């Protein structure tokens, strides 16, 4: 499933990225790497961004990039 399909307060594990994801390097810099666990803290309404927690730090991601992050439920 994609990160954008997750629910608030759900924890997921990053599996990978869709091919052609140009933001992959930036995601890796933010610590969003395969195997890391993310917690969805907030989904802003009206196509707004997501706030996810990564090892205690909050990161804001646009919905476009969240559609390209492949995750699995844990």
Short mmCIF file of N, CA and C in Angstrom, two decimals:
data_model
loop_
_atom_site.label_atom_id
_atom_site.label_comp_id
_atom_site.label_asym_id
_atom_site.label_seq_id
_atom_site.Cartn_x
_atom_site.Cartn_y
_atom_site.Cartn_z
N UNK A 1 0.84 -1.17 0.00
CA UNK A 1 0.00 0.00 0.00
C UNK A 1 0.89 1.23 0.00
N UNK A 2 0.32 2.35 -0.32
CA UNK A 2 1.08 3.60 -0.36
C UNK A 2 0.89 4.37 0.94
N UNK A 3 1.87 5.18 1.31
CA UNK A 3 1.79 5.96 2.54
C UNK A 3 0.53 6.81 2.57
N UNK A 4 0.14 7.37 1.45
CA UNK A 4 -1.04 8.24 1.37
C UNK A 4 -2.31 7.49 1.78
N UNK A 5 -2.32 6.16 1.69
CA UNK A 5 -3.49 5.35 2.03
C UNK A 5 -3.56 4.98 3.51
N UNK A 6 -2.56 5.38 4.28
CA UNK A 6 -2.52 5.06 5.71
C UNK A 6 -3.51 5.93 6.48
N UNK A 7 -3.82 5.49 7.69
CA UNK A 7 -4.75 6.22 8.56
C UNK A 7 -3.97 6.95 9.66
N UNK A 8 -4.59 7.97 10.23
CA UNK A 8 -3.98 8.71 11.33
C UNK A 8 -3.71 7.76 12.50
N UNK A 9 -2.55 7.91 13.11
CA UNK A 9 -2.05 7.13 14.23
C UNK A 9 -1.63 5.71 13.85
N UNK A 10 -1.70 5.37 12.59
CA UNK A 10 -1.26 4.05 12.13
C UNK A 10 0.26 4.04 12.00
N UNK A 11 0.86 2.93 12.39
CA UNK A 11 2.29 2.75 12.20
C UNK A 11 2.50 1.84 11.00
N UNK A 12 3.44 2.24 10.15
CA UNK A 12 3.74 1.48 8.94
C UNK A 12 5.25 1.38 8.77
N UNK A 13 5.68 0.37 8.02
CA UNK A 13 7.10 0.19 7.71
C UNK A 13 7.32 0.52 6.24
N UNK A 14 8.34 1.32 5.96
CA UNK A 14 8.67 1.67 4.58
C UNK A 14 9.26 0.44 3.90
N UNK A 15 8.69 0.11 2.73
CA UNK A 15 9.16 -1.03 1.94
C UNK A 15 10.03 -0.55 0.79
N UNK A 16 9.67 0.58 0.20
CA UNK A 16 10.43 1.11 -0.94
C UNK A 16 9.72 2.31 -1.53
N UNK A 17 10.10 2.62 -2.76
CA UNK A 17 9.58 3.79 -3.46
C UNK A 17 9.16 3.38 -4.86
N UNK A 18 8.14 4.05 -5.39
CA UNK A 18 7.74 3.80 -6.77
C UNK A 18 8.90 4.15 -7.69
N UNK A 19 9.01 3.42 -8.78
CA UNK A 19 10.05 3.75 -9.75
C UNK A 19 9.79 5.13 -10.33
N UNK A 20 10.83 5.84 -10.60
CA UNK A 20 10.70 7.19 -11.13
C UNK A 20 10.50 8.23 -10.06
N UNK A 21 10.69 7.88 -8.81
CA UNK A 21 10.52 8.83 -7.71
C UNK A 21 11.74 9.75 -7.67
N UNK A 22 11.57 10.97 -8.16
CA UNK A 22 12.70 11.90 -8.23
C UNK A 22 13.10 12.44 -6.85
N UNK A 23 12.24 12.31 -5.88
CA UNK A 23 12.52 12.83 -4.54
C UNK A 23 13.18 11.79 -3.63
N UNK A 24 13.55 10.66 -4.18
CA UNK A 24 14.11 9.57 -3.38
C UNK A 24 15.31 10.02 -2.56
N UNK A 25 16.21 10.77 -3.15
CA UNK A 25 17.40 11.22 -2.42
C UNK A 25 17.02 12.09 -1.23
N UNK A 26 16.05 12.98 -1.41
CA UNK A 26 15.59 13.84 -0.32
C UNK A 26 14.95 13.01 0.79
N UNK A 27 14.17 12.03 0.41
CA UNK A 27 13.55 11.16 1.40
C UNK A 27 14.61 10.41 2.21
N UNK A 28 15.64 9.95 1.54
CA UNK A 28 16.72 9.26 2.23
C UNK A 28 17.41 10.19 3.22
N UNK A 29 17.59 11.46 2.85
CA UNK A 29 18.18 12.45 3.75
C UNK A 29 17.31 12.69 4.98
N UNK A 30 15.99 12.59 4.81
CA UNK A 30 15.06 12.78 5.92
C UNK A 30 14.97 11.55 6.82
N UNK A 31 15.61 10.46 6.42
CA UNK A 31 15.56 9.23 7.20
C UNK A 31 14.45 8.29 6.78
N UNK A 32 13.79 8.61 5.67
CA UNK A 32 12.73 7.74 5.16
C UNK A 32 13.39 6.73 4.23
N UNK A 33 13.80 5.62 4.83
CA UNK A 33 14.53 4.58 4.12
C UNK A 33 13.78 3.26 4.30
N UNK A 34 13.98 2.31 3.41
CA UNK A 34 13.33 1.01 3.59
C UNK A 34 13.66 0.42 4.96
N UNK A 35 12.62 -0.07 5.63
CA UNK A 35 12.77 -0.67 6.95
C UNK A 35 12.39 0.24 8.10
N UNK A 36 12.40 1.55 7.89
CA UNK A 36 12.09 2.49 8.97
C UNK A 36 10.59 2.49 9.24
N UNK A 37 10.22 2.70 10.49
CA UNK A 37 8.82 2.74 10.88
C UNK A 37 8.36 4.19 10.98
N UNK A 38 7.22 4.46 10.35
CA UNK A 38 6.62 5.79 10.36
C UNK A 38 5.30 5.71 11.11
N UNK A 39 4.97 6.78 11.83
CA UNK A 39 3.65 6.90 12.45
C UNK A 39 2.96 8.11 11.84
N UNK A 40 1.77 7.91 11.33
CA UNK A 40 1.01 8.99 10.71
C UNK A 40 0.39 9.81 11.83
N UNK A 41 0.81 11.08 11.95
CA UNK A 41 0.30 11.93 13.02
C UNK A 41 -0.87 12.79 12.57
N UNK A 42 -0.84 13.21 11.32
CA UNK A 42 -1.92 14.10 10.85
C UNK A 42 -2.03 14.03 9.33
N UNK A 43 -3.26 14.02 8.86
CA UNK A 43 -3.55 14.13 7.44
C UNK A 43 -4.35 15.43 7.28
N UNK A 44 -3.74 16.45 6.73
CA UNK A 44 -4.42 17.73 6.57
C UNK A 44 -5.55 17.60 5.55
N UNK A 45 -6.65 18.28 5.80
CA UNK A 45 -7.78 18.22 4.86
C UNK A 45 -7.50 18.98 3.57
N UNK A 46 -8.37 18.78 2.60
CA UNK A 46 -8.32 19.52 1.33
C UNK A 46 -6.99 19.34 0.60
N UNK A 47 -6.53 18.11 0.53
CA UNK A 47 -5.30 17.76 -0.19
C UNK A 47 -4.06 18.40 0.42
N UNK A 48 -4.11 18.65 1.72
CA UNK A 48 -2.96 19.21 2.43
C UNK A 48 -1.93 18.14 2.72
N UNK A 49 -0.84 18.51 3.39
CA UNK A 49 0.26 17.57 3.64
C UNK A 49 -0.04 16.57 4.76
N UNK A 50 0.85 15.60 4.88
CA UNK A 50 0.82 14.62 5.96
C UNK A 50 1.93 14.99 6.94
N UNK A 51 1.69 14.74 8.20
CA UNK A 51 2.75 14.87 9.20
C UNK A 51 3.01 13.46 9.71
N UNK A 52 4.26 13.03 9.58
CA UNK A 52 4.64 11.69 10.02
C UNK A 52 5.76 11.80 11.04
N UNK A 53 5.79 10.87 11.96
CA UNK A 53 6.84 10.81 12.96
C UNK A 53 7.84 9.72 12.54
N UNK A 54 9.11 10.11 12.53
CA UNK A 54 10.19 9.19 12.18
C UNK A 54 11.18 9.20 13.32
N UNK A 55 11.22 8.12 14.08
CA UNK A 55 12.15 7.99 15.19
C UNK A 55 12.12 9.22 16.08
N UNK A 56 10.91 9.70 16.41
CA UNK A 56 10.75 10.82 17.33
C UNK A 56 10.75 12.20 16.70
N UNK A 57 11.04 12.31 15.43
CA UNK A 57 11.03 13.60 14.74
C UNK A 57 9.84 13.66 13.79
N UNK A 58 9.21 14.84 13.74
CA UNK A 58 8.09 15.04 12.83
C UNK A 58 8.57 15.59 11.50
N UNK A 59 8.00 15.06 10.42
CA UNK A 59 8.35 15.48 9.07
C UNK A 59 7.05 15.73 8.32
N UNK A 60 7.01 16.82 7.56
CA UNK A 60 5.84 17.14 6.75
C UNK A 60 6.11 16.69 5.32
N UNK A 61 5.18 15.92 4.76
CA UNK A 61 5.31 15.42 3.40
C UNK A 61 4.09 15.82 2.59
N UNK A 62 4.31 16.28 1.39
CA UNK A 62 3.21 16.56 0.49
C UNK A 62 2.55 15.27 0.04
N UNK A 63 1.31 15.37 -0.36
CA UNK A 63 0.57 14.18 -0.78
C UNK A 63 1.16 13.55 -2.04
N UNK A 64 1.73 14.37 -2.91
CA UNK A 64 2.33 13.83 -4.13
C UNK A 64 3.45 12.86 -3.84
N UNK A 65 4.32 13.23 -2.90
CA UNK A 65 5.43 12.34 -2.55
C UNK A 65 4.94 11.16 -1.71
N UNK A 66 3.91 11.39 -0.88
CA UNK A 66 3.37 10.30 -0.05
C UNK A 66 2.75 9.21 -0.92
N UNK A 67 2.32 9.56 -2.13
CA UNK A 67 1.77 8.56 -3.05
C UNK A 67 2.85 7.64 -3.60
N UNK A 68 4.11 8.05 -3.49
CA UNK A 68 5.21 7.28 -4.09
C UNK A 68 5.98 6.45 -3.08
N UNK A 69 5.59 6.54 -1.81
CA UNK A 69 6.26 5.76 -0.76
C UNK A 69 5.43 4.51 -0.50
N UNK A 70 6.04 3.35 -0.71
CA UNK A 70 5.37 2.06 -0.52
C UNK A 70 5.62 1.59 0.92
N UNK A 71 4.54 1.26 1.63
CA UNK A 71 4.65 0.85 3.03
C UNK A 71 3.85 -0.43 3.26
N UNK A 72 4.07 -1.02 4.44
CA UNK A 72 3.27 -2.16 4.86
C UNK A 72 2.82 -1.92 6.30
N UNK A 73 1.65 -2.42 6.63
CA UNK A 73 1.14 -2.30 7.98
C UNK A 73 1.97 -3.16 8.92
N UNK A 74 2.10 -2.68 10.16
CA UNK A 74 2.79 -3.50 11.17
C UNK A 74 1.90 -3.68 12.38
#
